[in-house]
XYZ file of C-alpha atoms in Angstrom:
557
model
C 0.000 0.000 0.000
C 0.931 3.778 -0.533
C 2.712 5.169 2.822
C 1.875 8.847 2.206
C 0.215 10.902 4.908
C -2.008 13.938 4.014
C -2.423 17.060 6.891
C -5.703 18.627 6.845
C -5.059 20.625 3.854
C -2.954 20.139 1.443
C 0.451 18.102 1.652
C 2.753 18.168 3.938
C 5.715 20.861 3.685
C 2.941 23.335 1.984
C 1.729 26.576 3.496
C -1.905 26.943 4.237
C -2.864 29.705 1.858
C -6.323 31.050 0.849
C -8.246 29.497 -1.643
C -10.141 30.817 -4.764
C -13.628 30.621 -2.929
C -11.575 33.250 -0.353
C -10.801 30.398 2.669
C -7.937 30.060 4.325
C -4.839 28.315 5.161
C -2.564 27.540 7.904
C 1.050 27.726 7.124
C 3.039 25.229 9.351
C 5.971 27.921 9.567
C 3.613 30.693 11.578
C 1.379 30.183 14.250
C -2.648 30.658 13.721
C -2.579 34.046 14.595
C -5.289 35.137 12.270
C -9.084 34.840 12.251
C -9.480 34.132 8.779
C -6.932 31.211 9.228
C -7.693 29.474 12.371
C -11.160 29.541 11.015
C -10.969 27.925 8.132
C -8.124 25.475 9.100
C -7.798 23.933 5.735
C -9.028 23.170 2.003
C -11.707 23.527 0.389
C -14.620 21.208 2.181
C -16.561 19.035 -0.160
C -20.189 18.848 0.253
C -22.296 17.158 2.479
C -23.829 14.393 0.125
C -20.239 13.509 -1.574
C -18.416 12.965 1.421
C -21.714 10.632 2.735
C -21.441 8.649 -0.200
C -17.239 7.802 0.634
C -18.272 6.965 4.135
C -20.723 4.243 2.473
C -18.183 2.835 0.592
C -15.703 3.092 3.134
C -18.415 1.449 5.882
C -19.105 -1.396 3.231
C -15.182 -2.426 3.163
C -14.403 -1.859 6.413
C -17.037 -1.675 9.407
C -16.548 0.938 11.634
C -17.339 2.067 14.723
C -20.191 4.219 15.729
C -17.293 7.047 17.403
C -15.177 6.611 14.524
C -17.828 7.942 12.252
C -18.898 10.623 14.229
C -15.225 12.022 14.728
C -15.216 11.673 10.608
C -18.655 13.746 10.555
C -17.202 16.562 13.060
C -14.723 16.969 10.882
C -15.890 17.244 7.856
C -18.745 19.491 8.436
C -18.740 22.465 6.611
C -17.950 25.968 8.570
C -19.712 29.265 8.229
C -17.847 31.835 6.497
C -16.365 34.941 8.549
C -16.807 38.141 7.423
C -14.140 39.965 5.538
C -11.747 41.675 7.549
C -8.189 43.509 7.893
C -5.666 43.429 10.423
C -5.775 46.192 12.767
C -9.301 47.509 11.773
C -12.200 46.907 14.358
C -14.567 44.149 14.272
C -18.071 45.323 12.926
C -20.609 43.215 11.214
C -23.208 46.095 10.720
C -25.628 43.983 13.204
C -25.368 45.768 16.769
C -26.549 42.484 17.937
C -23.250 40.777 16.827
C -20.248 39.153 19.173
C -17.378 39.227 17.288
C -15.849 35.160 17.697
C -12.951 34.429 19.886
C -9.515 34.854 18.821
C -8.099 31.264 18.453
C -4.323 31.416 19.351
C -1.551 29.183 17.849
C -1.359 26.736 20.619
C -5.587 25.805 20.186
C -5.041 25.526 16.247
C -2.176 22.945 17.015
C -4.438 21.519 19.786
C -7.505 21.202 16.585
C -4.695 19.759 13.902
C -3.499 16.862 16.486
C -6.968 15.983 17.530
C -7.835 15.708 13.787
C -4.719 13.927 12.995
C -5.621 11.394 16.479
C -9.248 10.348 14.983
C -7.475 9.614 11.633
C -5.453 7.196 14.124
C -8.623 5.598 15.605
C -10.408 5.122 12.204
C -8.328 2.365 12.078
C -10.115 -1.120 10.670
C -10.559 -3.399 13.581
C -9.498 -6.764 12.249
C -7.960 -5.815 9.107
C -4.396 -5.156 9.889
C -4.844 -1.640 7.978
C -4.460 1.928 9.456
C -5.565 5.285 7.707
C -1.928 6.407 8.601
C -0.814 4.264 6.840
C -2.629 4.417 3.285
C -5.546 7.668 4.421
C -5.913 7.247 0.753
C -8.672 4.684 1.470
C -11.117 6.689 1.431
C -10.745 9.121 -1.024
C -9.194 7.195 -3.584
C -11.199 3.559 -2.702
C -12.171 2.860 -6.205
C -8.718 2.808 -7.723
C -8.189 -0.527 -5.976
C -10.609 -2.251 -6.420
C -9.494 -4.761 -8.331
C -5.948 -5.591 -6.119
C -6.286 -9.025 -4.913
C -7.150 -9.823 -1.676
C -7.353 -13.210 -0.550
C -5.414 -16.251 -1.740
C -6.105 -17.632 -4.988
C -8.593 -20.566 -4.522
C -7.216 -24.395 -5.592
C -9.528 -27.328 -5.269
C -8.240 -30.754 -5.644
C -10.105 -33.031 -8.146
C -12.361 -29.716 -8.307
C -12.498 -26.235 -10.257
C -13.961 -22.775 -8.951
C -15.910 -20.670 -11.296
C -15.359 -17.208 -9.660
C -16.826 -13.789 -10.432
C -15.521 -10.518 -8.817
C -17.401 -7.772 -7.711
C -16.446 -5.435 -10.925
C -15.395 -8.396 -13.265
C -11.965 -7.364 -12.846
C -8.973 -9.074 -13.904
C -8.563 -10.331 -10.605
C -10.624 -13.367 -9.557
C -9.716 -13.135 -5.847
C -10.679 -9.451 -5.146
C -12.754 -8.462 -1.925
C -16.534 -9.866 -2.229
C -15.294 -12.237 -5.019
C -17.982 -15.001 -5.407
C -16.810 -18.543 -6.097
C -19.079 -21.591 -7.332
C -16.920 -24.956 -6.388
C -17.445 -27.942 -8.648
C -16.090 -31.713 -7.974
C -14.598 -33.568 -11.240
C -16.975 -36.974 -11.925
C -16.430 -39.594 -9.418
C -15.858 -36.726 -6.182
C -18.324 -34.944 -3.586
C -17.925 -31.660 -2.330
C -17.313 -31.954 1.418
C -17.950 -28.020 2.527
C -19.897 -24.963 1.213
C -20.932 -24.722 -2.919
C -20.361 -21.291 -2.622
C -17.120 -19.175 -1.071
C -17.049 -15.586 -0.518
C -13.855 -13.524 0.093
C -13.812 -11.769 2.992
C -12.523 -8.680 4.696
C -10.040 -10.837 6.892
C -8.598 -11.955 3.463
C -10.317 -15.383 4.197
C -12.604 -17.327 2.186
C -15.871 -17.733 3.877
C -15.442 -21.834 4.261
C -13.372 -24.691 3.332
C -14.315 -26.966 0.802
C -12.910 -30.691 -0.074
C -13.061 -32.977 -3.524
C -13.384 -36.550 -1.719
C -13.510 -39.602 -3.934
C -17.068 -40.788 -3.715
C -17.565 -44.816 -2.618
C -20.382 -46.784 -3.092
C -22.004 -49.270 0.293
C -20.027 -52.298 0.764
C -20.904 -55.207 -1.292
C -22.325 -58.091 0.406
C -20.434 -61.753 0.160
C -22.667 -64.006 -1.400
C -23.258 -67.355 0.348
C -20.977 -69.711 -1.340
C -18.682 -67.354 -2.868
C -17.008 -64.101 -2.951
C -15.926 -60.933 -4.984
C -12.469 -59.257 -5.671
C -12.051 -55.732 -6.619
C -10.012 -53.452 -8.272
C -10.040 -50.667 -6.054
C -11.855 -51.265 -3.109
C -15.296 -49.530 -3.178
C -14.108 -45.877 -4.821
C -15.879 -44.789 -7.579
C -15.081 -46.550 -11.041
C -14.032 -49.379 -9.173
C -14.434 -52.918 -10.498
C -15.192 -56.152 -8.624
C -15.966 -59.448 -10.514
C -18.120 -61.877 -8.266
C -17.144 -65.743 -8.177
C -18.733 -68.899 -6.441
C -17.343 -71.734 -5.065
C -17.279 -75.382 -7.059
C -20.352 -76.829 -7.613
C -22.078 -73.727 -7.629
C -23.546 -71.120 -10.038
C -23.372 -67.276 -10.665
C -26.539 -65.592 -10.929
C -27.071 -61.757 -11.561
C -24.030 -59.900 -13.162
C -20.343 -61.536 -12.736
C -18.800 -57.681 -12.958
C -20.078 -54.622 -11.704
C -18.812 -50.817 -11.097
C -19.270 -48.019 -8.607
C -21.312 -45.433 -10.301
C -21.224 -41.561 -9.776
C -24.499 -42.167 -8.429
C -22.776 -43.943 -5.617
C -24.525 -47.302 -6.428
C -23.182 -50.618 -7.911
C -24.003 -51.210 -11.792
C -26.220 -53.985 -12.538
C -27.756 -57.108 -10.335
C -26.964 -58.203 -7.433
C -25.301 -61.156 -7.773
C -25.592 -64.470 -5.878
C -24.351 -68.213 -5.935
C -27.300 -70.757 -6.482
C -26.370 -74.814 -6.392
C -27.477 -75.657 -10.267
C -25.345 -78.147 -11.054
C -26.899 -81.768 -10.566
C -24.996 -84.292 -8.888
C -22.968 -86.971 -10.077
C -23.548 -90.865 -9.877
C -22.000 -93.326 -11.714
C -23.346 -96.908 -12.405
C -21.574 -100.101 -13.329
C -21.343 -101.402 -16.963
C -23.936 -103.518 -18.613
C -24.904 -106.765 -16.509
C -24.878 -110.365 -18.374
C -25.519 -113.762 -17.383
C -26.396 -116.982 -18.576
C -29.896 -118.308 -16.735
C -29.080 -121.483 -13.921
C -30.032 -125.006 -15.595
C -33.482 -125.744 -15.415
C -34.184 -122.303 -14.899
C -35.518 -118.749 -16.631
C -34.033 -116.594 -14.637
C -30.555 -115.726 -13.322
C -29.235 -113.995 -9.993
C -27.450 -111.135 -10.577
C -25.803 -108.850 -8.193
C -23.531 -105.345 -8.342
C -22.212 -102.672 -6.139
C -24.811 -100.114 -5.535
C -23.759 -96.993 -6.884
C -23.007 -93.947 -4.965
C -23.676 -90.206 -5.921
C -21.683 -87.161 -4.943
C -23.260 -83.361 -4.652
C -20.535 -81.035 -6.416
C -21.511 -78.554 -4.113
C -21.922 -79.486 -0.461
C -21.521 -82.922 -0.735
C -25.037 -84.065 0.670
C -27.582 -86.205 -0.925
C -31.220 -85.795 0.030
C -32.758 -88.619 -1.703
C -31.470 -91.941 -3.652
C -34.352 -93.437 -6.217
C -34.105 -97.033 -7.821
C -35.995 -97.926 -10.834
C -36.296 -101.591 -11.561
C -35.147 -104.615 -9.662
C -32.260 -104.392 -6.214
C -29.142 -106.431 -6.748
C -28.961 -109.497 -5.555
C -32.402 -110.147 -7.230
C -33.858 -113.332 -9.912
C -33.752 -111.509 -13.290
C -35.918 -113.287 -15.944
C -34.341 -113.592 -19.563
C -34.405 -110.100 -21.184
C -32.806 -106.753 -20.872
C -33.704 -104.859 -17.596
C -33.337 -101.508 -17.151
C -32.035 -99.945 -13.811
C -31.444 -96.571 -13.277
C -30.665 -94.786 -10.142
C -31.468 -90.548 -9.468
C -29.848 -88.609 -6.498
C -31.376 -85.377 -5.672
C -29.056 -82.698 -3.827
C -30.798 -80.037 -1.363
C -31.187 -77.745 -4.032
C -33.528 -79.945 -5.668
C -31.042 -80.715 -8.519
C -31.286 -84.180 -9.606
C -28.670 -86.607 -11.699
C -29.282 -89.908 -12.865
C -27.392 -93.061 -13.979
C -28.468 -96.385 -15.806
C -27.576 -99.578 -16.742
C -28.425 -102.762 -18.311
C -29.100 -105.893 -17.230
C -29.144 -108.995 -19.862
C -30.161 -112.608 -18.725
C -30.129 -115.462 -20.975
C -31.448 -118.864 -21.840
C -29.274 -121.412 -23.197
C -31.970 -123.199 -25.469
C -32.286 -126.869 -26.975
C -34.817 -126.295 -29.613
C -38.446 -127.257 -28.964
C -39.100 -130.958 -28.531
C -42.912 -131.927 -29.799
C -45.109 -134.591 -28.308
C -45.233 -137.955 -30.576
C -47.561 -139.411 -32.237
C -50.608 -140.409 -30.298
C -48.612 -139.428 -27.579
C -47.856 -136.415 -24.818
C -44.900 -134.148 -23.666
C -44.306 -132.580 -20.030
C -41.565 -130.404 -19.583
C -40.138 -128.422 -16.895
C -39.046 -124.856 -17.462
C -39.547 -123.341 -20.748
C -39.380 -126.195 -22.141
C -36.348 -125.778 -24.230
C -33.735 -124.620 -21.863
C -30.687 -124.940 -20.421
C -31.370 -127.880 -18.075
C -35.340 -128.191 -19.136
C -36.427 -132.045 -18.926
C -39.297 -133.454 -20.908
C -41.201 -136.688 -20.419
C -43.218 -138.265 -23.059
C -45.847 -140.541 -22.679
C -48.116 -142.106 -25.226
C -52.237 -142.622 -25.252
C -54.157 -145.431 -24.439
C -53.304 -148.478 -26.261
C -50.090 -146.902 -27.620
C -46.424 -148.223 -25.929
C -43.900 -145.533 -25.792
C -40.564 -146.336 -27.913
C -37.314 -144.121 -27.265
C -36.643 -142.028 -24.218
C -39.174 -141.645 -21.657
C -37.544 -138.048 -20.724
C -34.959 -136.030 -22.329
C -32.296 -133.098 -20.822
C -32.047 -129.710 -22.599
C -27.842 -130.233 -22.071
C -25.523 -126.581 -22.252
C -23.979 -128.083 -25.400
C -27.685 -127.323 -26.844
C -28.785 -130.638 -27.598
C -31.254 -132.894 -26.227
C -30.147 -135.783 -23.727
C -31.527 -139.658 -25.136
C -33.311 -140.725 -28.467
C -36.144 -139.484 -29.888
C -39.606 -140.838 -28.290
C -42.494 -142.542 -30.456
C -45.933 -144.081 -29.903
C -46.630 -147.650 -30.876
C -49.827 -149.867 -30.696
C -49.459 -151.260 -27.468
C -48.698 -155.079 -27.861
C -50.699 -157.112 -24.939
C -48.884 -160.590 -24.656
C -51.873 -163.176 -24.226
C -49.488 -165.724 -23.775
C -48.576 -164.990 -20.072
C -49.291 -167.910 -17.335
C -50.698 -166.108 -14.632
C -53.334 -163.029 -14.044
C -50.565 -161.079 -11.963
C -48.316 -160.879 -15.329
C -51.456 -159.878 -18.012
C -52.247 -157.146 -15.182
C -48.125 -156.082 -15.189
C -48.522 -154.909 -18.841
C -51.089 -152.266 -17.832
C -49.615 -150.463 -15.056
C -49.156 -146.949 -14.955
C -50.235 -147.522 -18.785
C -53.839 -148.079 -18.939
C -56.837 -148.291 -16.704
C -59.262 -151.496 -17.315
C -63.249 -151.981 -17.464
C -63.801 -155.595 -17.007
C -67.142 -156.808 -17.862
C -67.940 -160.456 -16.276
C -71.052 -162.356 -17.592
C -72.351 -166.121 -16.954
C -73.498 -166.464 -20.632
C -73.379 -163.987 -24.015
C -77.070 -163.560 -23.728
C -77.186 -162.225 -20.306
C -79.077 -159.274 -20.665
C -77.430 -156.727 -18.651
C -74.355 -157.880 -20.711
C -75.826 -157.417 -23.937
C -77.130 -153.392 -22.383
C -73.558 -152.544 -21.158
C -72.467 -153.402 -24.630
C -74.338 -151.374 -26.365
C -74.009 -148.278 -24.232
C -70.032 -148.370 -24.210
C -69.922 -148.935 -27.949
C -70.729 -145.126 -28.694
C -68.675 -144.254 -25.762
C -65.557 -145.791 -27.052
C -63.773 -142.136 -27.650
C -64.259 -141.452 -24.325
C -62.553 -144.364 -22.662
C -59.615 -143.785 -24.885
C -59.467 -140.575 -23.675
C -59.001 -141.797 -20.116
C -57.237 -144.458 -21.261
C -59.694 -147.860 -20.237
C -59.038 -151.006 -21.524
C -61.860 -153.245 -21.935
C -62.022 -157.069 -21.122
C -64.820 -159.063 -21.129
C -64.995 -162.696 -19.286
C -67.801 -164.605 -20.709
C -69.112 -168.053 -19.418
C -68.386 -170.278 -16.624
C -65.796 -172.904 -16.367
C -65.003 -175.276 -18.099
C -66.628 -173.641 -20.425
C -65.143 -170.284 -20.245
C -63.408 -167.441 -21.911
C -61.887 -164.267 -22.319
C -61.423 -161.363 -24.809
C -59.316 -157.782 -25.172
C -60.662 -156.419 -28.202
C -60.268 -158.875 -30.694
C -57.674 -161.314 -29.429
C -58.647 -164.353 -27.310
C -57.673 -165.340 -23.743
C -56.619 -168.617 -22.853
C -59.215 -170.147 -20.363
C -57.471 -170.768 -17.727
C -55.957 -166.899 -17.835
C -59.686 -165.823 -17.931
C -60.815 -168.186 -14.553
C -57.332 -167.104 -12.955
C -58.190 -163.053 -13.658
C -61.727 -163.804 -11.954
C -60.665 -165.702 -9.010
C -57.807 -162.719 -8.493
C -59.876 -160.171 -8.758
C -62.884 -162.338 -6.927
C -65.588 -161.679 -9.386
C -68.765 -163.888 -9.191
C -69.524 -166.494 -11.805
C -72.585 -166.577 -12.143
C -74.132 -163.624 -12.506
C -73.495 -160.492 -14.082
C -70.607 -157.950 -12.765
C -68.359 -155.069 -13.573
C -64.724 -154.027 -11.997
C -62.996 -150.799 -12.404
C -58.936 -150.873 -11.977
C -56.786 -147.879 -12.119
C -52.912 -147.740 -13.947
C -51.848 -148.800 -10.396
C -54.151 -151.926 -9.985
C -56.384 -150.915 -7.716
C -60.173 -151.473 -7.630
C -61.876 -148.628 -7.217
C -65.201 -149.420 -8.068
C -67.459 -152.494 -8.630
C -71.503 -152.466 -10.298
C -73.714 -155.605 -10.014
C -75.662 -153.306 -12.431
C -74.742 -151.790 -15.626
C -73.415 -147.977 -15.591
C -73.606 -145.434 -17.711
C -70.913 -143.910 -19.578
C -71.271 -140.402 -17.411
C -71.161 -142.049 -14.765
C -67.792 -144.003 -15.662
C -66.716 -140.570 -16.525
C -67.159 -138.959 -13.363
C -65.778 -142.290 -11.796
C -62.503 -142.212 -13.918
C -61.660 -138.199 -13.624
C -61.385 -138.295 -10.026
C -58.329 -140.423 -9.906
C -55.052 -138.900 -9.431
C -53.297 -138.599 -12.581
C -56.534 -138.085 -14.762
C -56.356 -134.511 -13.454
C -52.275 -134.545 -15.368
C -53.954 -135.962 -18.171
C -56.739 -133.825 -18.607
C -54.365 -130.844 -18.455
C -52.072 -132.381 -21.259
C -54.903 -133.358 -23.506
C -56.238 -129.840 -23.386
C -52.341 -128.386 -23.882
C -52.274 -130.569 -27.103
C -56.068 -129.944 -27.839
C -57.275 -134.008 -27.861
C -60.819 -133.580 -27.193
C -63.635 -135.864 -27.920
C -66.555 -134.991 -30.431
């Protein structure tokens, strides 16, 4: 600041002198030792309304206090104007009612300059640092600095000021400068949006740029996140889940300006099913005699990729250790994890039958086999129908080789040997073979002889279906005989059959004998042929032969 100092007048060094509107001046060299002088004491004043306009200003830039002005006012106020006058002539006015004023001497115009030049001294600033002594050019000559700087020049970090002065001056850190703070992207403004520059060469507040972060990100169950730089704006972090588990939402995401986290929230969800793994494919050959085949395996076991646990384990088909049948069987096992995921295996299992080939029945004749009839191990037994003899193999083995065990059965008339000595040996040829009707009568004419005749001749079909045997024994001895069909008995093989099987002579009689030469029935009367029927089919192996017979179809008109 200028350091020049101004006395009431003009500068310092000059004589006070009258001015052009006929005021005066106080030379420092002589005393005040004139009217005209000591009341004047200095320049020219300016008017009222000027000088109230500088205090304005001056009150707007630097408060005041309420003395400070006053002293100011006193000053400054303008003086009324003596009357002309010269030295040595008396004082007159042309008013008898005047007082001439007091004669001011030198020492009470000093006394009036120091007390001026003292209130320049206390219309100092309070809190500025500044003094009127020093630069009393404040107030006069204000407006030709307006436009010095004044406080420090304003730097934000990550941050710019848009500042106007007062007078848009080339200075953008005058007094009552006006600066709008602004944070580059990605920063907040910690402080005021607006600073002011103040009389105490301060800016009205303090402002920071601070890096703006976005809320902490939550760890997903399961897995995690890594990021680039922390949680500060622009930062990165790329989610990730532990094996067996799946991202869901976005894998990467940002701090925004906005202070929030781009995109979904992300989380880890168990979607991957878990694993089992089942044994190869299963194959066996069935046991002999048999259709089916034991099989047995390790049961599988499943694994979660995740956690590890299994909730549930579902079979679908047969447990090991179980009789498969010949075929492929499917088994499959599913494991469900506690997600709900599931994952399957399967396998095969393939039984089979060793097989023979089918063997038929022969002629006039029947098969029974066990199994399937062809298989591995499978044994059939032939047989042949009522007055047929079996020839070959009675049974036969299905062998592993594939072929059939024995010959190959047939059915032959069945030869009765007549010539036998004794009862006992005829009956021998019809065990197990045949069943027998035999019909005793004293004489041919006998006529419940001559009625059973004639109803079993229709029924003939019948019997051969059960497999009876007729022989008749007609006559008494010695006069007797006996016949099987159409070949002759000896007589004494005919008396021996009746005294065996103690049948009368005399009168008429009929015997039923099973295959195991029994004698199950006995009629003094002749029967019917339903009633043989219903006799017959309650023995023990009609009820085989009537299932065979309707296997084979054999059926009676």
């Amino acid at each position: 600041m200028l350091n020049r100092r101004y006395p009431l007048g003009e500068r310092a060094g000059s004589k006070l002198r009258v001015s052009s509107e006929g005021n005066y001046g106080v030379s420092p060299q002589s005393p005040c030792n004139t009217i005209q002088g000591c009341w004047e004491g200095g320049t020219k004043r300016e008017d009222s309304s000027a000088l109230r306009r500088r205090e304005e200003d001056a009150r707007e830039e630097f408060p005041q206090s309420a003395p400070q002005l006053a002293w100011r006012r006193a000053l400054s106020l303008p003086r009324p104007t003596a009357p002309a006058f010269h030295s040595g002539e008396p004082w007159s006015s042309g008013d008898p009612t005047f007082q001439p004023p007091r004669i001011m001497t030198g020492t009470s115009v000093c006394l009036a300059v120091l007390l001026a030049v003292g209130s320049r001294f206390s219309l100092a600033y309070q809190g500025s640092g500044y003094s009127p002594i020093d630069d009393d050019e404040d107030v006069y000559a204000r407006n030709r600095y307006k436009d010095i700087p004044w406080c420090s020049p304003i730097k934000v970090k990550y941050g710019y000021a848009n500042c106007r002065s007062p007078q848009e001056g080339y200075y953008r850190n005058v007094l009552g400068t006006t600066c709008d703070i602004h944070c580059q992207k990605g920063y907040g403004l910690n402080g005021p949006e607006h600073l002011i520059c103040q009389s105490n060469k301060r800016w009205s507040g303090k402002v920071l740029c601070k890096q703006k972060r976005c809320p902490t990100l939550s760890m997903p169950p399961n897995g995690g996140f890594k990021c680039v730089d922390g949680a500060y704006f622009n930062s990165r972090c790329e989610y990730y889940c532990s094996p067996g588990y799946q991202l869901k939402g976005d894998r990467v995401v940002q701090c925004m300006d906005n202070k929030a986290w781009s995109g979904r929230p992300a989380s880890c969800v168990d979607m991957e099913p878990p694993r089992i793994q089942c044994p190869s494919v299963k194959e066996k050959i069935a046991e002999p005699n048999k259709l089916t085949s034991r099989v047995f395996w390790d049961t599988p076991e499943g694994r979660d990729t995740a956690d590890g646990i299994l909730t549930d384990v579902i079979l679908k088909g047969l447990p090991p250790g179980s009789y498969f049948s010949e075929g492929n069987h499917k088994i499959q096992y599913t494991v469900y994890d506690r997600a709900g995921n599931k994952g399957a295996c399967k396998f095969l299992v393939k039984v089979r039958v060793r097989r023979c080939g089918k063997s038929n029945a022969p002629d006039n004749g029947y098969i029974k086999c066990s199994g399937d009839g062809d298989n591995y191990g499978a044994t059939c037994d032939f047989s042949c129908i009522g007055g047929y003899e079996l020839q070959g193999s009675p049974a036969r083995v299905c062998q592993y080789n594939l072929g059939w065990s024995g010959t190959e059965p047939t059915c032959t008339p069945m030869n009765i040997n007549i010539g036998v000595r004794t009862a006992a040996a005829l009956l021998d040829q019809f065990y197990e073979k045949r069943r027998l009707l035999i019909i005793s009568t004293p004489t041919a004419s006998n006529y419940f002889y001559r009625m059973q005749l004639g109803i079993l001749q229709p029924a003939q079909c019948g019997l051969d279906l059960r497999h009876v045997t007729v022989i008749e024994l007609v006559g008494v001895y010695p006069a007797q005989l006996g016949r099987i069909g159409l070949r002759l008995m000896p007589p004494a093989l005919a008396v021996q059959l009746r005294l065996l099987l103690r049948i009368p002579h005399y009168n008429f009689y009929m015997v039923v004998v099973d295959k195991h030469g029994v004698d199950k029935e006995r009629y003094p009367f002749p029967a019917t042929p339903a009633e043989l029927y219903a006799l017959i089919d309650t023995f023990p192996l009609r009820k085989e032969e009537m299932k065979l017979q309707a296997e084979i179809g054999r059926s009676c008109p």
